[in-house]
mmCIF file of C-alpha atoms in Angstrom:
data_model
loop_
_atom_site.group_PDB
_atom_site.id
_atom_site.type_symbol
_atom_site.label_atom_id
_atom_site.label_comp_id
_atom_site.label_asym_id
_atom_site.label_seq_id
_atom_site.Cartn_x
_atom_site.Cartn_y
_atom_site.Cartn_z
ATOM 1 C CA UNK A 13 12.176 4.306 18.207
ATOM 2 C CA UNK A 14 13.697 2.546 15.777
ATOM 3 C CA UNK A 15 15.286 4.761 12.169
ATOM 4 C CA UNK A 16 14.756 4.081 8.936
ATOM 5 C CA UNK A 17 15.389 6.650 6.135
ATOM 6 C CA UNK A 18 14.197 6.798 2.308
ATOM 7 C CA UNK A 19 15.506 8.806 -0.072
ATOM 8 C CA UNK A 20 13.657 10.191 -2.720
ATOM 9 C CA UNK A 21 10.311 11.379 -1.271
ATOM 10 C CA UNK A 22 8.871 11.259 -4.461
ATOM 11 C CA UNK A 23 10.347 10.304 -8.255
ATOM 12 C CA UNK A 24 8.969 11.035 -11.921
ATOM 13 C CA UNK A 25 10.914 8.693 -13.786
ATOM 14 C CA UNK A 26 10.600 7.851 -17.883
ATOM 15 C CA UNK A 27 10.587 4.243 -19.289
ATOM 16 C CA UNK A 28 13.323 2.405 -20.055
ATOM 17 C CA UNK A 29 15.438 4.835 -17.599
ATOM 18 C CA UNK A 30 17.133 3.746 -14.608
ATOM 19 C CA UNK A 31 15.397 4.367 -10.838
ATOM 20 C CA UNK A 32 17.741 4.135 -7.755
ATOM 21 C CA UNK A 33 16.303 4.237 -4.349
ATOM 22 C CA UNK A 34 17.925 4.637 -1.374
ATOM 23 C CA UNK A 35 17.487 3.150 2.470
ATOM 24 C CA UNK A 36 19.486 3.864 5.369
ATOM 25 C CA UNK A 37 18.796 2.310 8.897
ATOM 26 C CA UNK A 38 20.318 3.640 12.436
ATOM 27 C CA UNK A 39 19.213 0.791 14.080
ATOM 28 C CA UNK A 40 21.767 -1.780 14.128
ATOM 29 C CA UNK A 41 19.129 -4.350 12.462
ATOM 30 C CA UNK A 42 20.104 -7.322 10.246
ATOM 31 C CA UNK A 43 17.374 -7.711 8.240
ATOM 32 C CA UNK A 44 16.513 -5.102 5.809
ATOM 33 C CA UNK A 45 13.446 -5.475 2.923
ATOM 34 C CA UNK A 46 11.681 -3.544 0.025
ATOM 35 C CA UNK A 47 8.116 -3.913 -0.292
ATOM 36 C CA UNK A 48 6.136 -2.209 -3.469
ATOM 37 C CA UNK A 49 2.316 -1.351 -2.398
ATOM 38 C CA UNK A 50 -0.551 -0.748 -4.567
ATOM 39 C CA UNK A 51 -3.799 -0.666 -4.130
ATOM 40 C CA UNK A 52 -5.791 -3.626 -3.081
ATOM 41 C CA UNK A 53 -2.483 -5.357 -2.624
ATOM 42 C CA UNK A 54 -1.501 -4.531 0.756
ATOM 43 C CA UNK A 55 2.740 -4.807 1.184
ATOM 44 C CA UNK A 56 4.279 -7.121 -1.115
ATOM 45 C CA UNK A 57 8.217 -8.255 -0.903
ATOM 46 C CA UNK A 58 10.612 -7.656 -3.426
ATOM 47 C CA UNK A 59 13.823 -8.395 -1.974
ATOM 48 C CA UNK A 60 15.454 -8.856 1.682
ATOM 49 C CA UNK A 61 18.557 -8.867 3.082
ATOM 50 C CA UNK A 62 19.923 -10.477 6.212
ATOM 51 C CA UNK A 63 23.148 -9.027 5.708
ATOM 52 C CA UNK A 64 25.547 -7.265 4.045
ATOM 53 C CA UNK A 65 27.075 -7.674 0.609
ATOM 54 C CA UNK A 66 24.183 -10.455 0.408
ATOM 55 C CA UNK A 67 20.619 -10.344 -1.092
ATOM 56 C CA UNK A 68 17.306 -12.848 -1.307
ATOM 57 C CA UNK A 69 14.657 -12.514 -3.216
ATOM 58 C CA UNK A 70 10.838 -11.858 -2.374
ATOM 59 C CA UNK A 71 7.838 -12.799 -3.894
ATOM 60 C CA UNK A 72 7.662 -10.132 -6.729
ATOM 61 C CA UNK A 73 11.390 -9.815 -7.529
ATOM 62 C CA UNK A 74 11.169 -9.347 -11.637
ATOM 63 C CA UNK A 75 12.378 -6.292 -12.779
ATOM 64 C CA UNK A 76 14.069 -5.158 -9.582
ATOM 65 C CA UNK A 77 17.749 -5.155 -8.563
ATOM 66 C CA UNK A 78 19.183 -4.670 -4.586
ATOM 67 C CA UNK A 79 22.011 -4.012 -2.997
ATOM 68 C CA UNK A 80 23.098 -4.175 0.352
ATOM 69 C CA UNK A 81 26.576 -2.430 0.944
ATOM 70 C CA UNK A 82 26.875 -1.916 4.102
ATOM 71 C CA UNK A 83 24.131 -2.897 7.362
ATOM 72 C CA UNK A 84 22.748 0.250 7.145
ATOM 73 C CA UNK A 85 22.467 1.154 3.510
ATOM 74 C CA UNK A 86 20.007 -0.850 1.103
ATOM 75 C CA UNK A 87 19.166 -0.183 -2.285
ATOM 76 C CA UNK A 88 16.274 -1.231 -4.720
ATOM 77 C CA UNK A 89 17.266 -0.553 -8.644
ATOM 78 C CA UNK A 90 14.866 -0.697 -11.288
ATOM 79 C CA UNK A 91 17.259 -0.998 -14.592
ATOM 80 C CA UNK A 92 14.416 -0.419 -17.046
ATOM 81 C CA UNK A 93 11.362 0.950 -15.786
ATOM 82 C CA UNK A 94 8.454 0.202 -16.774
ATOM 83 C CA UNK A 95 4.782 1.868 -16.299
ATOM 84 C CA UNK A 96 3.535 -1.061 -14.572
ATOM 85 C CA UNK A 97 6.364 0.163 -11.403
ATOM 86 C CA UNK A 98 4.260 2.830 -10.491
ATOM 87 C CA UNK A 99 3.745 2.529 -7.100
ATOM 88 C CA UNK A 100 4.644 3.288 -3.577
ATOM 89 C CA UNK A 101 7.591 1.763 -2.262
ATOM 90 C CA UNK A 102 8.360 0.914 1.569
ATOM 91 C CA UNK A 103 12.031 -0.113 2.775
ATOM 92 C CA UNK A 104 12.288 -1.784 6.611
ATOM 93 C CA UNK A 105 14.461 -3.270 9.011
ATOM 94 C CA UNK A 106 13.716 -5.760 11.488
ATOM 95 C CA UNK A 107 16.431 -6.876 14.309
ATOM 96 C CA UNK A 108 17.277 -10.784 15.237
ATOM 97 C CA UNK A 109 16.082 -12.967 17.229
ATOM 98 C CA UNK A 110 12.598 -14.634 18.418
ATOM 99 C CA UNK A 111 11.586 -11.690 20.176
ATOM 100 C CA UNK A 112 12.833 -9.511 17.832
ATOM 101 C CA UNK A 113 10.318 -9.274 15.023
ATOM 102 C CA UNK A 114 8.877 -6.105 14.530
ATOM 103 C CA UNK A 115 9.244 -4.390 11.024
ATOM 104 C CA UNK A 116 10.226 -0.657 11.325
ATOM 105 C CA UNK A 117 9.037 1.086 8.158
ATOM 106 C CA UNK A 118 10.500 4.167 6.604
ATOM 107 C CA UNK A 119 8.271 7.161 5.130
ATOM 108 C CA UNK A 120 7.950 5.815 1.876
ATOM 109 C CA UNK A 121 9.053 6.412 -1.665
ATOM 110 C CA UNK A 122 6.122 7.347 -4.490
ATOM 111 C CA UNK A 123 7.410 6.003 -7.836
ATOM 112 C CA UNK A 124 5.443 7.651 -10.666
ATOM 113 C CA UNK A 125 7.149 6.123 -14.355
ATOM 114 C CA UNK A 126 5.711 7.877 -17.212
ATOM 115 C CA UNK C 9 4.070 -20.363 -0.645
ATOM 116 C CA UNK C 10 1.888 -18.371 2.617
ATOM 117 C CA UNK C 11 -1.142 -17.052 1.707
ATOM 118 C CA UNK C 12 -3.129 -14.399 3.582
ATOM 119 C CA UNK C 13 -6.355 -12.826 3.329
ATOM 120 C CA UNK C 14 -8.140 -9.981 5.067
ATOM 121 C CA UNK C 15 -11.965 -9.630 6.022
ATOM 122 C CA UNK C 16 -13.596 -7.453 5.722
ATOM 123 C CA UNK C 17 -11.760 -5.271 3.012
ATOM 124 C CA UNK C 18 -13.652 -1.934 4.338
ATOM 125 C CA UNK C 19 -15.387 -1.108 7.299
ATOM 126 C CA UNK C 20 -17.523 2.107 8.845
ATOM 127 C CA UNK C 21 -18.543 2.347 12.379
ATOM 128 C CA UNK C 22 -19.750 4.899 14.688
ATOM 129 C CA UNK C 23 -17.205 6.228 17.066
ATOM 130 C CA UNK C 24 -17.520 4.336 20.438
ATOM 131 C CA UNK C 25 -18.687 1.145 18.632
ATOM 132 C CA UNK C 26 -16.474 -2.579 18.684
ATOM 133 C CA UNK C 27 -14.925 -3.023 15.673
ATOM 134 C CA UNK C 28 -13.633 -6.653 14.761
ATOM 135 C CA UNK C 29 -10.928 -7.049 11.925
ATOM 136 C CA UNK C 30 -9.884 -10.837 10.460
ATOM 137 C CA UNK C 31 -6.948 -12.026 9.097
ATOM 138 C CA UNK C 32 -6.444 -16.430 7.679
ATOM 139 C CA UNK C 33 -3.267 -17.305 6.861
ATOM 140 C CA UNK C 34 -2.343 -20.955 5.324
ATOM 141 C CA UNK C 35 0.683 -22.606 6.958
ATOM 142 C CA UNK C 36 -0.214 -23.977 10.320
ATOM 143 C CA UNK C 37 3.860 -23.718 11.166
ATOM 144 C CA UNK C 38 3.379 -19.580 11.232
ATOM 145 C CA UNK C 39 5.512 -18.305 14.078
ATOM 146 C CA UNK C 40 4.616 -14.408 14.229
ATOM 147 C CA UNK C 41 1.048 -13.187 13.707
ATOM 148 C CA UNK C 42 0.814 -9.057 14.080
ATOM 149 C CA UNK C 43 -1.684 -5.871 12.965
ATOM 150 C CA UNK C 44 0.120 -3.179 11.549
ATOM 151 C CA UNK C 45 -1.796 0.379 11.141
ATOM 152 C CA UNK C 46 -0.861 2.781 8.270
ATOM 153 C CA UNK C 47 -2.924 6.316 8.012
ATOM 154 C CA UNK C 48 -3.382 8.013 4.957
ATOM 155 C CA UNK C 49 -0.009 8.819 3.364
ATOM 156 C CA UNK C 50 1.583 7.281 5.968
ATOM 157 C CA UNK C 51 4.173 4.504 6.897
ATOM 158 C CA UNK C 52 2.507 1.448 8.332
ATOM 159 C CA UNK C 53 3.563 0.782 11.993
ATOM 160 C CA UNK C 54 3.501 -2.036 14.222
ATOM 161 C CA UNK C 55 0.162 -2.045 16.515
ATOM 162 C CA UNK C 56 0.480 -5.882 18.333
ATOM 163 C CA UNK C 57 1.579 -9.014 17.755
ATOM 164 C CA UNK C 58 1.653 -12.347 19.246
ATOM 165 C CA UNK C 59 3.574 -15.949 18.961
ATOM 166 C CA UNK C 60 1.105 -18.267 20.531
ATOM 167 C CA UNK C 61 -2.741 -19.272 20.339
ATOM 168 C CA UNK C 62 -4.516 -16.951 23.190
ATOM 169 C CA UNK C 63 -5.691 -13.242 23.173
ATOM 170 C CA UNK C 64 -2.950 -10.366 24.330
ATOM 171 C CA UNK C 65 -4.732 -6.816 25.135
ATOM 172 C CA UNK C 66 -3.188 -3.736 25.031
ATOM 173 C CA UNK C 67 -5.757 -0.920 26.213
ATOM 174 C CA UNK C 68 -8.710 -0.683 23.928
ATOM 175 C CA UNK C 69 -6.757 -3.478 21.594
ATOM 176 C CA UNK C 70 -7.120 -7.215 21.755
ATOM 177 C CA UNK C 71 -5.482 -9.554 19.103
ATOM 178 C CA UNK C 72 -6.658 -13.210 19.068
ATOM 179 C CA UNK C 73 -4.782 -16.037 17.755
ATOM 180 C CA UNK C 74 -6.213 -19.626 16.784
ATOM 181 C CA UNK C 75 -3.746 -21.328 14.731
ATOM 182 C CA UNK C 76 -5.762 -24.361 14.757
ATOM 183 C CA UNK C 77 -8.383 -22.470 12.273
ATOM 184 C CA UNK C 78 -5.741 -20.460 10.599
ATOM 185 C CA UNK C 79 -7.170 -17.242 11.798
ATOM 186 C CA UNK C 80 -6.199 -14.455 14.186
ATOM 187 C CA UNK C 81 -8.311 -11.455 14.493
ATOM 188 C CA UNK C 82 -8.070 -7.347 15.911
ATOM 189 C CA UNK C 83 -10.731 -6.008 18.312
ATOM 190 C CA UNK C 84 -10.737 -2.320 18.509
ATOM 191 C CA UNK C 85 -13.132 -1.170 21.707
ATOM 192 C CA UNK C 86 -14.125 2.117 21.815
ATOM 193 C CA UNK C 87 -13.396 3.168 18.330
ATOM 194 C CA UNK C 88 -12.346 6.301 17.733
ATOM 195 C CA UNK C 89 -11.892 8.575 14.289
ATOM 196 C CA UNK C 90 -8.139 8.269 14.905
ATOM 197 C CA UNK C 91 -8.561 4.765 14.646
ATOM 198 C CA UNK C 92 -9.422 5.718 10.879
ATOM 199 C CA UNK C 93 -7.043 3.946 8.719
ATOM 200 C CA UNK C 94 -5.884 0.944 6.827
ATOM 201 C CA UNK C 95 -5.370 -2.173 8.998
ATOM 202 C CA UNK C 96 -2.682 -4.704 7.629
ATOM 203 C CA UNK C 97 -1.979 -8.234 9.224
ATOM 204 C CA UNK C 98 1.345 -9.822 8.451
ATOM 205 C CA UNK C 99 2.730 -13.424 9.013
ATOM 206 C CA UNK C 100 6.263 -14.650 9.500
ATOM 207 C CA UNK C 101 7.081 -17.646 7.633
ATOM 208 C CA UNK C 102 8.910 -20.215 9.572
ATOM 209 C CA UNK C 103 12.516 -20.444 9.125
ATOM 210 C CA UNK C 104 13.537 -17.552 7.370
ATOM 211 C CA UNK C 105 12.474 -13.667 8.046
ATOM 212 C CA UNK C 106 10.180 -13.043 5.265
ATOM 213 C CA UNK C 107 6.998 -11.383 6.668
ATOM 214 C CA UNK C 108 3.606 -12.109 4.329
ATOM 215 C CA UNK C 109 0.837 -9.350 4.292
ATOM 216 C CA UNK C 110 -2.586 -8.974 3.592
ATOM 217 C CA UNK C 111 -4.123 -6.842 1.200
ATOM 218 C CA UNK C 112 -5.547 -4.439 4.126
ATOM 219 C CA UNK C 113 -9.279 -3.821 5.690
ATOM 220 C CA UNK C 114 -9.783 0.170 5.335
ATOM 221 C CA UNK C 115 -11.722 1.496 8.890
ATOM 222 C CA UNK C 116 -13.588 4.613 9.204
ATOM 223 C CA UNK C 117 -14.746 5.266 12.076
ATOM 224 C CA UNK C 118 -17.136 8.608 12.018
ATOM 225 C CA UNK C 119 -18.304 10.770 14.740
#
């Protein structure tokens, strides 16, 4: 089963501050991507990367920075939070190729700005 | 730019009972159609998918595809409560690896 690893668990952060968070993958996949949910809203894309040192945006990129170091490392930055943030965030990684299109989700990041 | 939208946005059946979940989508040149199934606090997972117009089943699951009406559905048989959960179908956009999801059907299924 396929390895993807978010760090924090959970963040309180203020706003205006800055909000890093962190994605590592074991899996030897390409394609990486942060989606934001809320409710009613299902998964919605922020940014992707199909790989490294290179980024694309989603559908809901404003306000959000990424970074993609390394294949396995990803990170979504939020320079100025804002209240409107809040929200549970999702990275995943999905391998290449036409029969290679499952998304492997990690646990999940809750984002509460205050 | 893809649209999709889910139908019904909740659902409650009795355990045992068939339980049909719909997903439209808007660009007829869609490549991957798939369910994924997140419980509570959870991180949504990958339940079926399928490239071409037909029906795959995988034990009490069947996903249909019809791209023609820009619809592809999820058939549960035999629900059970562990089947409780929100239900989210996602489409790949064709050329590039972004993946579009819908807003999510919530199922409880009570004994």
């Amino acid at each position: 089963e396929a390895a993807v690893t978010q760090s924090p668990r959970s963040k309180v952060a203020v706003t205006g501050g800055k909000v890093t968070l962190s994605c590592h993958q074991t899996n030897n996949h390409d394609y990486m991507y942060w989606y934001r949910q809320d409710t009613g809203h299902g998964l919605r894309l922020i940014h992707y990367s199909y790989v490294a040192d290179s980024t694309e945006k989603g559908d809901i990129p404003d306000g959000y920075k990424a970074s993609r170091p390394s294949q396995e490392n990803f990170s979504l930055i939020l320079e100025l939070a804002s209240l409107s943030q809040t929200a549970v965030y999702f990275c995943a990684s999905s391998d290449r190729g036409p029969s290679a299109e499952t998304l492997y989700f990690g646990s999940g990041t809750r984002l509460t700005v205050l | 730019q893809q649209k999709v939208q889910q139908s019904p946005e909740s659902l409650i059946v009795p355990e045992g009972a068939m339980t049909s979940l719909n997903c439209t989508f808007s660009d007829s040149a869609s490549q991957y159609f798939a369910w994924y199934r997140q419980h509570s606090g959870k991180a949504p997972k990958a339940l079926m998918s399928i490239f071409s117009n037909g029906e795959k089943e995988e034990g009490r699951f069947t996903i249909h595809l019809n791209k023609a009406s820009l619809h592809f559905s999820l058939h549960i048989r035999d629900s059970q409560p562990s089947d409780s959960a929100l239900y989210l179908c996602a489409v790949k956009d064709t050329g590039n690896y972004k993946y579009v999801f819908g807003a999510g059907t919530r199922l409880k299924v009570i004994a």
